[in-house]
Structure formats: C-alpha cells, structure tokens
C-alpha cells in the first residue's frame, strides 16, 4: 500500500467543496489515513512549496495557499500517488479530463482546488510537513 498527501486548497474550502472532494476519494478506492483543517502562514506556505521557489508564480502561489483554511490529508491505497493525481486531473483545469476534480471544481490554473504529491520523494517531504506519526492511522 502506498501513501500520498492531498490538499483541498482555499478556493475549494471557501466554496464548501470539502465533502464533495472527500466523497471522490472515498468512492475511488483510497482510504483516508489522516485529515485536518489548517491555515498556513505565508512562511509555512513558502516552506511547503519550496520546490517551486524559482518559478515566476511562487509569490502568488504561496500568497494564495496561505489565504484561507485548507484540508490536509494522507491517502492510502494501491498506487495512491498516481490514483490521486488521476482523480485530480491536469494542473490547468482547461486541460483536465471530464470527470476529474479540477475539471469539475477548479477556478483557474492557480486556484485549482486540490494538491497531490507527485512522487515518493515528495511524499517524504510533504507528509511530515503536516502530520506527526501519531496522527496517521495504521
Ligand atoms: P500540480 O499541483 O499539478 O502538481 P505544479 O506544477 O506542481 O502542479 O504547480 C503547483 C501549483 O502551482 C499548481 O497546482 C497551481 O496551483 C500553481 N501553478 C502552477 N502553474 C502555475 C502558473 O503558471 N501560474 C499560477 N499558478 C500556477
Ligand atoms: Mg506539484
């Protein structure tokens, strides 16, 4: 079984989409192993997205992700990283497949409703960023 980190971003929390997004997780063979509602400071957001520090959109992205509450989750299942990325859809909702979360709910390229780790290395950084070992159910 693999684990991945999902975020429900501020644009989705603000539009009361937490339940609809968790429903997609639960009905597609992924188990919720940890979940919490948190607000990041700008500094914390910069830490979370430090891999994008050189990108032109880093300032806006970290401003946005710290603009309101987000839900952080650990998802567990077979091929959880790929499975969750497939459920999310392409980064730009205009390119996302029908039936994906980003196609159905995202506002635009930046406010695209959800995050998912892109590799086991990213999970190794992102999971302990949000959760202690005790907070992730066995
Ligand atoms: P991902 O979330 O699909 O893995 P990344 O390339 O890792 O996409 O980008 C991280 C996040 O940064 C995206 O989900 C989106 O919110 C934001 N983002 C990506 N590209 C742009 C851009 O060109 N302009 C503004 N925001 C962007
Ligand atoms: Mg990414």
CSV table of N, CA and C and ligand atoms in Angstrom, one decimal:
chain,number,residue,atom,x,y,z
A,1,UNK,N,0.8,-1.2,0.0
A,1,UNK,CA,0.0,0.0,0.0
A,1,UNK,C,0.9,1.3,0.0
A,2,UNK,N,0.5,2.2,-0.8
A,2,UNK,CA,1.2,3.4,-0.9
A,2,UNK,C,0.5,4.6,-0.2
A,3,UNK,N,1.2,5.6,0.2
A,3,UNK,CA,0.6,6.8,0.8
A,3,UNK,C,0.9,8.0,0.0
A,4,UNK,N,0.0,8.9,-0.1
A,4,UNK,CA,0.2,10.2,-0.7
A,4,UNK,C,-0.4,11.3,0.1
A,5,UNK,N,0.0,12.6,-0.2
A,5,UNK,CA,-0.6,13.7,0.5
A,5,UNK,C,-1.5,14.5,-0.4
A,6,UNK,N,-2.7,14.8,0.1
A,6,UNK,CA,-3.6,15.6,-0.7
A,6,UNK,C,-3.9,16.8,0.1
A,7,UNK,N,-4.1,17.9,-0.6
A,7,UNK,CA,-4.6,19.2,0.0
A,7,UNK,C,-5.9,19.6,-0.7
A,8,UNK,N,-6.9,20.0,0.1
A,8,UNK,CA,-8.0,20.7,-0.5
A,8,UNK,C,-7.7,22.2,-0.3
A,9,UNK,N,-7.5,22.9,-1.4
A,9,UNK,CA,-7.0,24.3,-1.4
A,9,UNK,C,-8.1,25.3,-1.0
A,10,UNK,N,-7.6,26.5,-0.6
A,10,UNK,CA,-8.5,27.5,-0.1
A,10,UNK,C,-9.7,27.8,-1.0
A,11,UNK,N,-9.6,27.8,-2.3
A,11,UNK,CA,-10.7,28.1,-3.2
A,11,UNK,C,-11.8,27.0,-3.0
A,12,UNK,N,-11.5,25.8,-2.8
A,12,UNK,CA,-12.4,24.7,-2.6
A,12,UNK,C,-13.1,24.7,-1.2
A,13,UNK,N,-12.2,25.0,-0.2
A,13,UNK,CA,-12.8,25.0,1.2
A,13,UNK,C,-13.8,26.2,1.3
A,14,UNK,N,-13.4,27.3,0.7
A,14,UNK,CA,-14.3,28.5,0.7
A,14,UNK,C,-15.6,28.3,0.0
A,15,UNK,N,-15.6,27.4,-1.0
A,15,UNK,CA,-16.9,27.2,-1.7
A,15,UNK,C,-17.6,25.9,-1.2
A,16,UNK,N,-17.2,25.5,0.0
A,16,UNK,CA,-17.9,24.4,0.7
A,16,UNK,C,-17.8,23.1,-0.1
A,17,UNK,N,-16.7,22.8,-0.7
A,17,UNK,CA,-16.5,21.6,-1.5
A,17,UNK,C,-15.7,20.5,-0.8
A,18,UNK,N,-15.5,20.6,0.5
A,18,UNK,CA,-14.7,19.6,1.2
A,18,UNK,C,-15.4,18.2,1.1
A,19,UNK,N,-16.7,18.2,1.4
A,19,UNK,CA,-17.4,16.9,1.4
A,19,UNK,C,-17.4,16.3,0.0
A,20,UNK,N,-17.7,17.1,-1.0
A,20,UNK,CA,-17.7,16.6,-2.4
A,20,UNK,C,-16.4,16.0,-2.8
A,21,UNK,N,-15.3,16.6,-2.4
A,21,UNK,CA,-13.9,16.1,-2.7
A,21,UNK,C,-13.6,14.9,-1.9
A,22,UNK,N,-13.9,14.9,-0.6
A,22,UNK,CA,-13.7,13.6,0.2
A,22,UNK,C,-14.5,12.5,-0.4
A,23,UNK,N,-15.7,12.8,-0.9
A,23,UNK,CA,-16.5,11.7,-1.4
A,23,UNK,C,-15.8,11.1,-2.6
A,24,UNK,N,-15.2,11.9,-3.4
A,24,UNK,CA,-14.4,11.3,-4.6
A,24,UNK,C,-13.3,10.4,-4.1
A,25,UNK,N,-12.6,10.8,-3.1
A,25,UNK,CA,-11.5,10.0,-2.5
A,25,UNK,C,-12.1,8.6,-2.0
A,26,UNK,N,-13.2,8.7,-1.2
A,26,UNK,CA,-13.7,7.5,-0.6
A,26,UNK,C,-14.3,6.6,-1.6
A,27,UNK,N,-14.9,7.1,-2.7
A,27,UNK,CA,-15.6,6.2,-3.6
A,27,UNK,C,-14.7,5.7,-4.7
A,28,UNK,N,-13.4,6.1,-4.6
A,28,UNK,CA,-12.4,5.6,-5.7
A,28,UNK,C,-11.3,4.8,-5.1
A,29,UNK,N,-11.6,4.1,-4.0
A,29,UNK,CA,-10.6,3.1,-3.5
A,29,UNK,C,-9.4,3.7,-2.7
A,30,UNK,N,-9.5,4.9,-2.3
A,30,UNK,CA,-8.5,5.5,-1.5
A,30,UNK,C,-9.0,5.6,-0.1
A,31,UNK,N,-8.2,5.3,0.9
A,31,UNK,CA,-8.5,5.3,2.3
A,31,UNK,C,-8.0,6.6,2.9
A,32,UNK,N,-8.8,7.3,3.7
A,32,UNK,CA,-8.3,8.5,4.4
A,32,UNK,C,-7.5,8.0,5.7
A,33,UNK,N,-6.2,8.2,5.7
A,33,UNK,CA,-5.4,7.8,6.8
A,33,UNK,C,-5.1,8.9,7.8
A,34,UNK,N,-5.3,10.1,7.4
A,34,UNK,CA,-5.1,11.3,8.2
A,34,UNK,C,-5.8,12.5,7.6
A,35,UNK,N,-6.4,13.4,8.4
A,35,UNK,CA,-7.1,14.6,7.8
A,35,UNK,C,-7.1,15.7,8.9
A,36,UNK,N,-6.8,16.9,8.4
A,36,UNK,CA,-7.0,18.1,9.3
A,36,UNK,C,-7.2,19.4,8.5
A,37,UNK,N,-7.9,20.3,9.2
A,37,UNK,CA,-8.1,21.6,8.6
A,37,UNK,C,-7.1,22.5,9.2
A,38,UNK,N,-6.3,23.2,8.4
A,38,UNK,CA,-5.2,24.0,8.9
A,38,UNK,C,-5.2,25.3,8.1
A,39,UNK,N,-4.6,26.4,8.7
A,39,UNK,CA,-4.2,27.6,7.9
A,39,UNK,C,-2.7,27.8,7.9
A,40,UNK,N,-2.1,28.0,6.8
A,40,UNK,CA,-0.7,28.2,6.7
A,40,UNK,C,-0.4,29.7,6.7
A,41,UNK,N,0.7,30.0,7.4
A,41,UNK,CA,1.2,31.4,7.3
A,41,UNK,C,1.9,31.4,5.9
A,42,UNK,N,2.3,32.6,5.5
A,42,UNK,CA,3.0,32.8,4.2
A,42,UNK,C,4.3,32.0,4.3
A,43,UNK,N,5.0,32.1,5.4
A,43,UNK,CA,6.3,31.5,5.6
A,43,UNK,C,6.1,29.9,5.5
A,44,UNK,N,5.1,29.4,6.1
A,44,UNK,CA,4.9,28.0,6.1
A,44,UNK,C,4.6,27.5,4.6
A,45,UNK,N,3.8,28.4,3.9
A,45,UNK,CA,3.4,28.1,2.5
A,45,UNK,C,4.7,28.1,1.7
A,46,UNK,N,5.6,29.0,2.0
A,46,UNK,CA,6.9,29.0,1.2
A,46,UNK,C,7.7,27.8,1.5
A,47,UNK,N,7.6,27.3,2.7
A,47,UNK,CA,8.3,26.0,3.0
A,47,UNK,C,7.7,24.8,2.3
A,48,UNK,N,6.4,24.8,2.3
A,48,UNK,CA,5.7,23.7,1.6
A,48,UNK,C,6.0,23.6,0.1
A,49,UNK,N,6.0,24.8,-0.5
A,49,UNK,CA,6.2,24.9,-2.0
A,49,UNK,C,7.6,25.3,-2.3
A,50,UNK,N,8.6,25.0,-1.5
A,50,UNK,CA,10.0,25.5,-1.7
A,50,UNK,C,10.5,24.9,-3.0
A,51,UNK,N,10.0,23.7,-3.5
A,51,UNK,CA,10.5,23.2,-4.8
A,51,UNK,C,10.1,24.1,-5.9
A,52,UNK,N,9.2,25.0,-5.7
A,52,UNK,CA,8.8,25.9,-6.8
A,52,UNK,C,9.4,27.3,-6.6
A,53,UNK,N,10.3,27.5,-5.7
A,53,UNK,CA,10.9,28.8,-5.3
A,53,UNK,C,11.4,29.6,-6.5
A,54,UNK,N,11.9,28.9,-7.5
A,54,UNK,CA,12.4,29.6,-8.6
A,54,UNK,C,11.4,30.0,-9.7
A,55,UNK,N,10.2,29.5,-9.5
A,55,UNK,CA,9.1,29.7,-10.5
A,55,UNK,C,8.6,31.1,-10.4
A,56,UNK,N,8.2,31.7,-11.6
A,56,UNK,CA,7.6,33.1,-11.5
A,56,UNK,C,6.4,33.2,-10.7
A,57,UNK,N,5.6,32.1,-10.5
A,57,UNK,CA,4.3,32.2,-9.8
A,57,UNK,C,4.5,31.9,-8.3
A,58,UNK,N,5.7,31.7,-7.8
A,58,UNK,CA,5.9,31.3,-6.4
A,58,UNK,C,5.3,32.3,-5.4
A,59,UNK,N,5.5,33.6,-5.6
A,59,UNK,CA,4.9,34.6,-4.7
A,59,UNK,C,3.4,34.5,-4.7
A,60,UNK,N,2.8,34.5,-5.8
A,60,UNK,CA,1.3,34.4,-5.9
A,60,UNK,C,0.8,33.1,-5.3
A,61,UNK,N,1.5,32.0,-5.7
A,61,UNK,CA,1.0,30.7,-5.2
A,61,UNK,C,1.1,30.6,-3.7
A,62,UNK,N,2.1,31.1,-3.1
A,62,UNK,CA,2.3,31.0,-1.6
A,62,UNK,C,1.3,32.0,-0.9
A,63,UNK,N,1.0,33.1,-1.6
A,63,UNK,CA,0.0,34.0,-1.1
A,63,UNK,C,-1.3,33.4,-1.1
A,64,UNK,N,-1.7,32.8,-2.2
A,64,UNK,CA,-3.0,32.1,-2.3
A,64,UNK,C,-3.2,30.9,-1.3
A,65,UNK,N,-2.1,30.1,-1.2
A,65,UNK,CA,-2.3,28.9,-0.4
A,65,UNK,C,-2.4,29.2,1.1
A,66,UNK,N,-1.9,30.4,1.4
A,66,UNK,CA,-2.0,30.9,2.8
A,66,UNK,C,-3.1,31.8,3.0
A,67,UNK,N,-4.0,32.0,2.0
A,67,UNK,CA,-5.1,33.0,2.1
A,67,UNK,C,-6.3,32.5,2.9
A,68,UNK,N,-6.4,31.2,3.2
A,68,UNK,CA,-7.5,30.7,4.0
A,68,UNK,C,-7.3,29.3,4.3
A,69,UNK,N,-8.3,28.7,5.1
A,69,UNK,CA,-8.1,27.3,5.5
A,69,UNK,C,-7.9,26.3,4.4
A,70,UNK,N,-7.1,25.3,4.6
A,70,UNK,CA,-7.0,24.2,3.7
A,70,UNK,C,-7.2,22.9,4.5
A,71,UNK,N,-7.5,21.8,3.8
A,71,UNK,CA,-7.6,20.5,4.4
A,71,UNK,C,-6.4,19.7,3.9
A,72,UNK,N,-5.7,19.2,4.8
A,72,UNK,CA,-4.5,18.3,4.5
A,72,UNK,C,-4.9,16.8,4.8
A,73,UNK,N,-4.6,15.9,3.9
A,73,UNK,CA,-5.0,14.5,4.1
A,73,UNK,C,-3.8,13.6,3.7
A,74,UNK,N,-3.8,12.5,4.4
A,74,UNK,CA,-2.9,11.4,3.9
A,74,UNK,C,-3.9,10.3,3.3
A,75,UNK,N,-3.6,10.0,2.1
A,75,UNK,CA,-4.5,9.0,1.4
A,75,UNK,C,-3.6,7.7,1.2
A,76,UNK,N,-4.3,6.6,1.4
A,76,UNK,CA,-3.6,5.3,1.3
A,76,UNK,C,-4.3,4.3,0.4
A,77,UNK,N,-3.6,3.6,-0.4
A,77,UNK,CA,-4.2,2.7,-1.3
A,77,UNK,C,-3.1,2.2,-2.3
A,78,UNK,N,-3.5,1.2,-3.2
A,78,UNK,CA,-2.6,0.8,-4.2
A,78,UNK,C,-2.4,1.9,-5.2
A,79,UNK,N,-1.1,2.1,-5.5
A,79,UNK,CA,-0.8,3.2,-6.4
A,79,UNK,C,-1.4,4.6,-6.1
A,80,UNK,N,-1.4,4.9,-4.8
A,80,UNK,CA,-2.2,6.0,-4.3
A,80,UNK,C,-1.7,7.3,-4.9
A,81,UNK,N,-0.4,7.5,-5.2
A,81,UNK,CA,0.1,8.7,-5.8
A,81,UNK,C,-0.5,9.0,-7.1
A,82,UNK,N,-0.4,8.0,-8.0
A,82,UNK,CA,-0.9,8.1,-9.4
A,82,UNK,C,-2.4,8.1,-9.4
A,83,UNK,N,-3.0,7.3,-8.5
A,83,UNK,CA,-4.5,7.3,-8.5
A,83,UNK,C,-5.1,8.6,-8.1
A,84,UNK,N,-4.5,9.3,-7.1
A,84,UNK,CA,-5.0,10.6,-6.6
A,84,UNK,C,-4.7,11.6,-7.7
A,85,UNK,N,-3.5,11.6,-8.4
A,85,UNK,CA,-3.2,12.6,-9.4
A,85,UNK,C,-4.2,12.4,-10.6
A,86,UNK,N,-4.6,11.1,-10.9
A,86,UNK,CA,-5.6,10.9,-11.9
A,86,UNK,C,-7.0,11.5,-11.6
A,87,UNK,N,-7.3,11.3,-10.3
A,87,UNK,CA,-8.6,11.8,-9.8
A,87,UNK,C,-8.6,13.3,-9.9
A,88,UNK,N,-7.5,14.0,-9.6
A,88,UNK,CA,-7.4,15.4,-9.6
A,88,UNK,C,-7.5,16.0,-11.0
A,89,UNK,N,-6.8,15.4,-12.0
A,89,UNK,CA,-6.8,15.9,-13.3
A,89,UNK,C,-5.6,16.8,-13.5
A,90,UNK,N,-5.5,17.3,-14.8
A,90,UNK,CA,-4.3,18.2,-15.1
A,90,UNK,C,-4.3,19.5,-14.3
A,91,UNK,N,-3.1,20.0,-14.1
A,91,UNK,CA,-2.8,21.2,-13.3
A,91,UNK,C,-3.7,22.3,-13.8
A,92,UNK,N,-3.8,22.5,-15.1
A,92,UNK,CA,-4.6,23.6,-15.7
A,92,UNK,C,-6.0,22.9,-16.0
A,93,UNK,N,-7.1,23.4,-15.3
A,93,UNK,CA,-8.4,22.8,-15.5
A,93,UNK,C,-8.9,22.8,-16.9
A,94,UNK,N,-8.3,23.7,-17.7
A,94,UNK,CA,-8.8,23.7,-19.1
A,94,UNK,C,-8.3,22.5,-19.8
A,95,UNK,N,-7.2,21.9,-19.3
A,95,UNK,CA,-6.7,20.7,-19.9
A,95,UNK,C,-7.1,19.4,-19.2
A,96,UNK,N,-7.9,19.5,-18.1
A,96,UNK,CA,-8.3,18.4,-17.3
A,96,UNK,C,-9.4,17.6,-18.0
A,97,UNK,N,-9.3,16.2,-17.8
A,97,UNK,CA,-10.3,15.3,-18.4
A,97,UNK,C,-11.6,15.5,-17.7
A,98,UNK,N,-12.7,15.3,-18.5
A,98,UNK,CA,-14.0,15.3,-17.9
A,98,UNK,C,-14.1,14.3,-16.7
A,99,UNK,N,-14.8,14.7,-15.7
A,99,UNK,CA,-15.0,13.8,-14.5
A,99,UNK,C,-13.9,13.9,-13.5
A,100,UNK,N,-12.8,14.7,-13.8
A,100,UNK,CA,-11.8,14.9,-12.8
A,100,UNK,C,-12.2,16.1,-11.8
A,101,UNK,N,-11.6,16.1,-10.7
A,101,UNK,CA,-11.9,17.1,-9.7
A,101,UNK,C,-11.6,18.5,-10.2
A,102,UNK,N,-10.4,18.7,-10.9
A,102,UNK,CA,-10.1,20.0,-11.4
A,102,UNK,C,-11.0,20.4,-12.5
A,103,UNK,N,-11.4,19.5,-13.4
A,103,UNK,CA,-12.3,19.9,-14.4
A,103,UNK,C,-13.7,20.3,-13.8
A,104,UNK,N,-14.1,19.6,-12.8
A,104,UNK,CA,-15.4,19.9,-12.3
A,104,UNK,C,-15.5,21.1,-11.3
A,105,UNK,N,-14.4,21.3,-10.6
A,105,UNK,CA,-14.4,22.3,-9.5
A,105,UNK,C,-13.4,23.5,-9.6
A,106,UNK,N,-12.3,23.3,-10.3
A,106,UNK,CA,-11.3,24.3,-10.3
A,106,UNK,C,-11.7,25.7,-10.9
A,107,UNK,N,-11.2,26.8,-10.3
A,107,UNK,CA,-11.5,28.1,-10.8
A,107,UNK,C,-10.6,28.5,-12.0
A,108,UNK,N,-9.3,28.2,-11.8
A,108,UNK,CA,-8.3,28.5,-12.9
A,108,UNK,C,-7.0,27.8,-12.6
A,109,UNK,N,-6.0,28.1,-13.4
A,109,UNK,CA,-4.7,27.4,-13.2
A,109,UNK,C,-4.1,27.4,-11.8
A,110,UNK,N,-4.3,28.6,-11.2
A,110,UNK,CA,-3.8,28.7,-9.8
A,110,UNK,C,-4.7,28.2,-8.8
A,111,UNK,N,-6.0,28.6,-8.9
A,111,UNK,CA,-7.0,28.1,-7.9
A,111,UNK,C,-7.6,26.8,-8.4
A,112,UNK,N,-6.8,25.8,-8.4
A,112,UNK,CA,-7.2,24.5,-9.0
A,112,UNK,C,-7.6,23.5,-7.9
A,113,UNK,N,-8.1,23.9,-6.8
A,113,UNK,CA,-8.9,23.2,-5.8
A,113,UNK,C,-8.1,22.1,-5.0
A,114,UNK,N,-7.2,21.4,-5.6
A,114,UNK,CA,-6.5,20.3,-4.9
A,114,UNK,C,-5.0,20.2,-5.2
A,115,UNK,N,-4.3,19.6,-4.3
A,115,UNK,CA,-2.9,19.3,-4.5
A,115,UNK,C,-2.7,17.8,-4.3
A,116,UNK,N,-1.8,17.2,-5.0
A,116,UNK,CA,-1.4,15.8,-4.7
A,116,UNK,C,0.1,15.7,-4.9
A,117,UNK,N,0.8,14.9,-4.0
A,117,UNK,CA,2.2,14.7,-4.2
A,117,UNK,C,2.5,14.0,-5.5
A,118,UNK,N,3.6,14.4,-6.1
A,118,UNK,CA,3.9,13.9,-7.5
A,118,UNK,C,4.9,12.7,-7.5
A,119,UNK,N,5.5,12.3,-6.3
A,119,UNK,CA,6.4,11.2,-6.3
A,119,UNK,C,6.6,10.8,-4.8
A,120,UNK,N,7.2,9.6,-4.7
A,120,UNK,CA,7.5,9.1,-3.3
A,120,UNK,C,8.4,10.1,-2.5
A,121,UNK,N,9.3,10.8,-3.3
A,121,UNK,CA,10.2,11.8,-2.6
A,121,UNK,C,9.4,12.9,-2.1
A,122,UNK,N,8.4,13.4,-2.9
A,122,UNK,CA,7.6,14.5,-2.5
A,122,UNK,C,6.7,14.1,-1.2
A,123,UNK,N,6.3,12.8,-1.2
A,123,UNK,CA,5.5,12.3,0.0
A,123,UNK,C,6.4,12.4,1.2
A,124,UNK,N,7.7,12.0,1.0
A,124,UNK,CA,8.6,12.0,2.2
A,124,UNK,C,8.8,13.4,2.8
A,125,UNK,N,8.6,14.4,1.9
A,125,UNK,CA,8.8,15.8,2.4
A,125,UNK,C,7.4,16.3,2.9
A,126,UNK,N,6.3,16.0,2.2
A,126,UNK,CA,5.0,16.7,2.5
A,126,UNK,C,4.3,16.0,3.6
A,127,UNK,N,4.4,14.7,3.8
A,127,UNK,CA,3.7,14.0,4.9
A,127,UNK,C,4.1,14.5,6.3
A,128,UNK,N,5.4,14.5,6.6
A,128,UNK,CA,5.8,15.0,7.9
A,128,UNK,C,5.7,16.5,8.0
A,129,UNK,N,5.6,17.2,6.9
A,129,UNK,CA,5.3,18.7,6.9
A,129,UNK,C,4.0,18.9,7.7
A,130,UNK,N,3.0,18.1,7.4
A,130,UNK,CA,1.7,18.3,8.0
A,130,UNK,C,1.4,17.4,9.2
A,131,UNK,N,1.9,16.2,9.2
A,131,UNK,CA,1.5,15.2,10.2
A,131,UNK,C,2.6,14.5,11.0
A,132,UNK,N,2.3,14.3,12.3
A,132,UNK,CA,3.2,13.5,13.1
A,132,UNK,C,2.8,12.0,12.9
A,133,UNK,N,3.7,11.1,13.3
A,133,UNK,CA,3.4,9.7,13.1
A,133,UNK,C,2.1,9.3,13.8
A,134,UNK,N,1.9,9.9,15.0
A,134,UNK,CA,0.7,9.5,15.7
A,134,UNK,C,-0.6,10.0,15.0
A,135,UNK,N,-0.5,10.9,14.2
A,135,UNK,CA,-1.7,11.4,13.5
A,135,UNK,C,-2.1,10.6,12.3
A,136,UNK,N,-1.3,9.7,11.9
A,136,UNK,CA,-1.6,8.9,10.7
A,136,UNK,C,-2.0,7.5,11.2
A,137,UNK,N,-3.3,7.1,10.9
A,137,UNK,CA,-3.7,5.8,11.4
A,137,UNK,C,-3.0,4.7,10.7
A,138,UNK,N,-2.8,3.6,11.5
A,138,UNK,CA,-2.1,2.5,11.0
A,138,UNK,C,-3.0,1.7,10.1
B,1,LIG,P1,0.4,20.3,-9.6
B,1,LIG,O1,-0.3,20.9,-8.5
B,1,LIG,O2,-0.5,19.7,-10.7
B,1,LIG,O3,1.5,19.3,-9.2
B,1,LIG,P2,2.7,22.1,-10.1
B,1,LIG,O4,3.3,22.3,-11.4
B,1,LIG,O5,3.4,21.3,-9.1
B,1,LIG,O6,1.2,21.5,-10.4
B,1,LIG,O7,2.3,23.6,-9.5
B,1,LIG,C1,1.9,23.7,-8.2
B,1,LIG,C2,0.7,24.6,-8.1
B,1,LIG,O8,1.1,25.9,-8.5
B,1,LIG,C3,-0.4,24.3,-9.1
B,1,LIG,O9,-1.3,23.3,-8.6
B,1,LIG,C4,-1.1,25.6,-9.2
B,1,LIG,O10,-2.0,25.9,-8.1
B,1,LIG,C5,0.0,26.6,-9.2
B,1,LIG,N1,0.5,26.9,-10.6
B,1,LIG,C6,1.1,26.1,-11.5
B,1,LIG,N2,1.5,26.7,-12.6
B,1,LIG,C7,1.1,28.0,-12.4
B,1,LIG,C8,1.1,29.2,-13.3
B,1,LIG,O11,1.6,29.2,-14.4
B,1,LIG,N3,0.6,30.3,-12.7
B,1,LIG,C9,0.0,30.4,-11.5
B,1,LIG,N4,-0.1,29.3,-10.7
B,1,LIG,C10,0.4,28.1,-11.2
B,2,LIG,MG1,3.1,19.6,-8.0
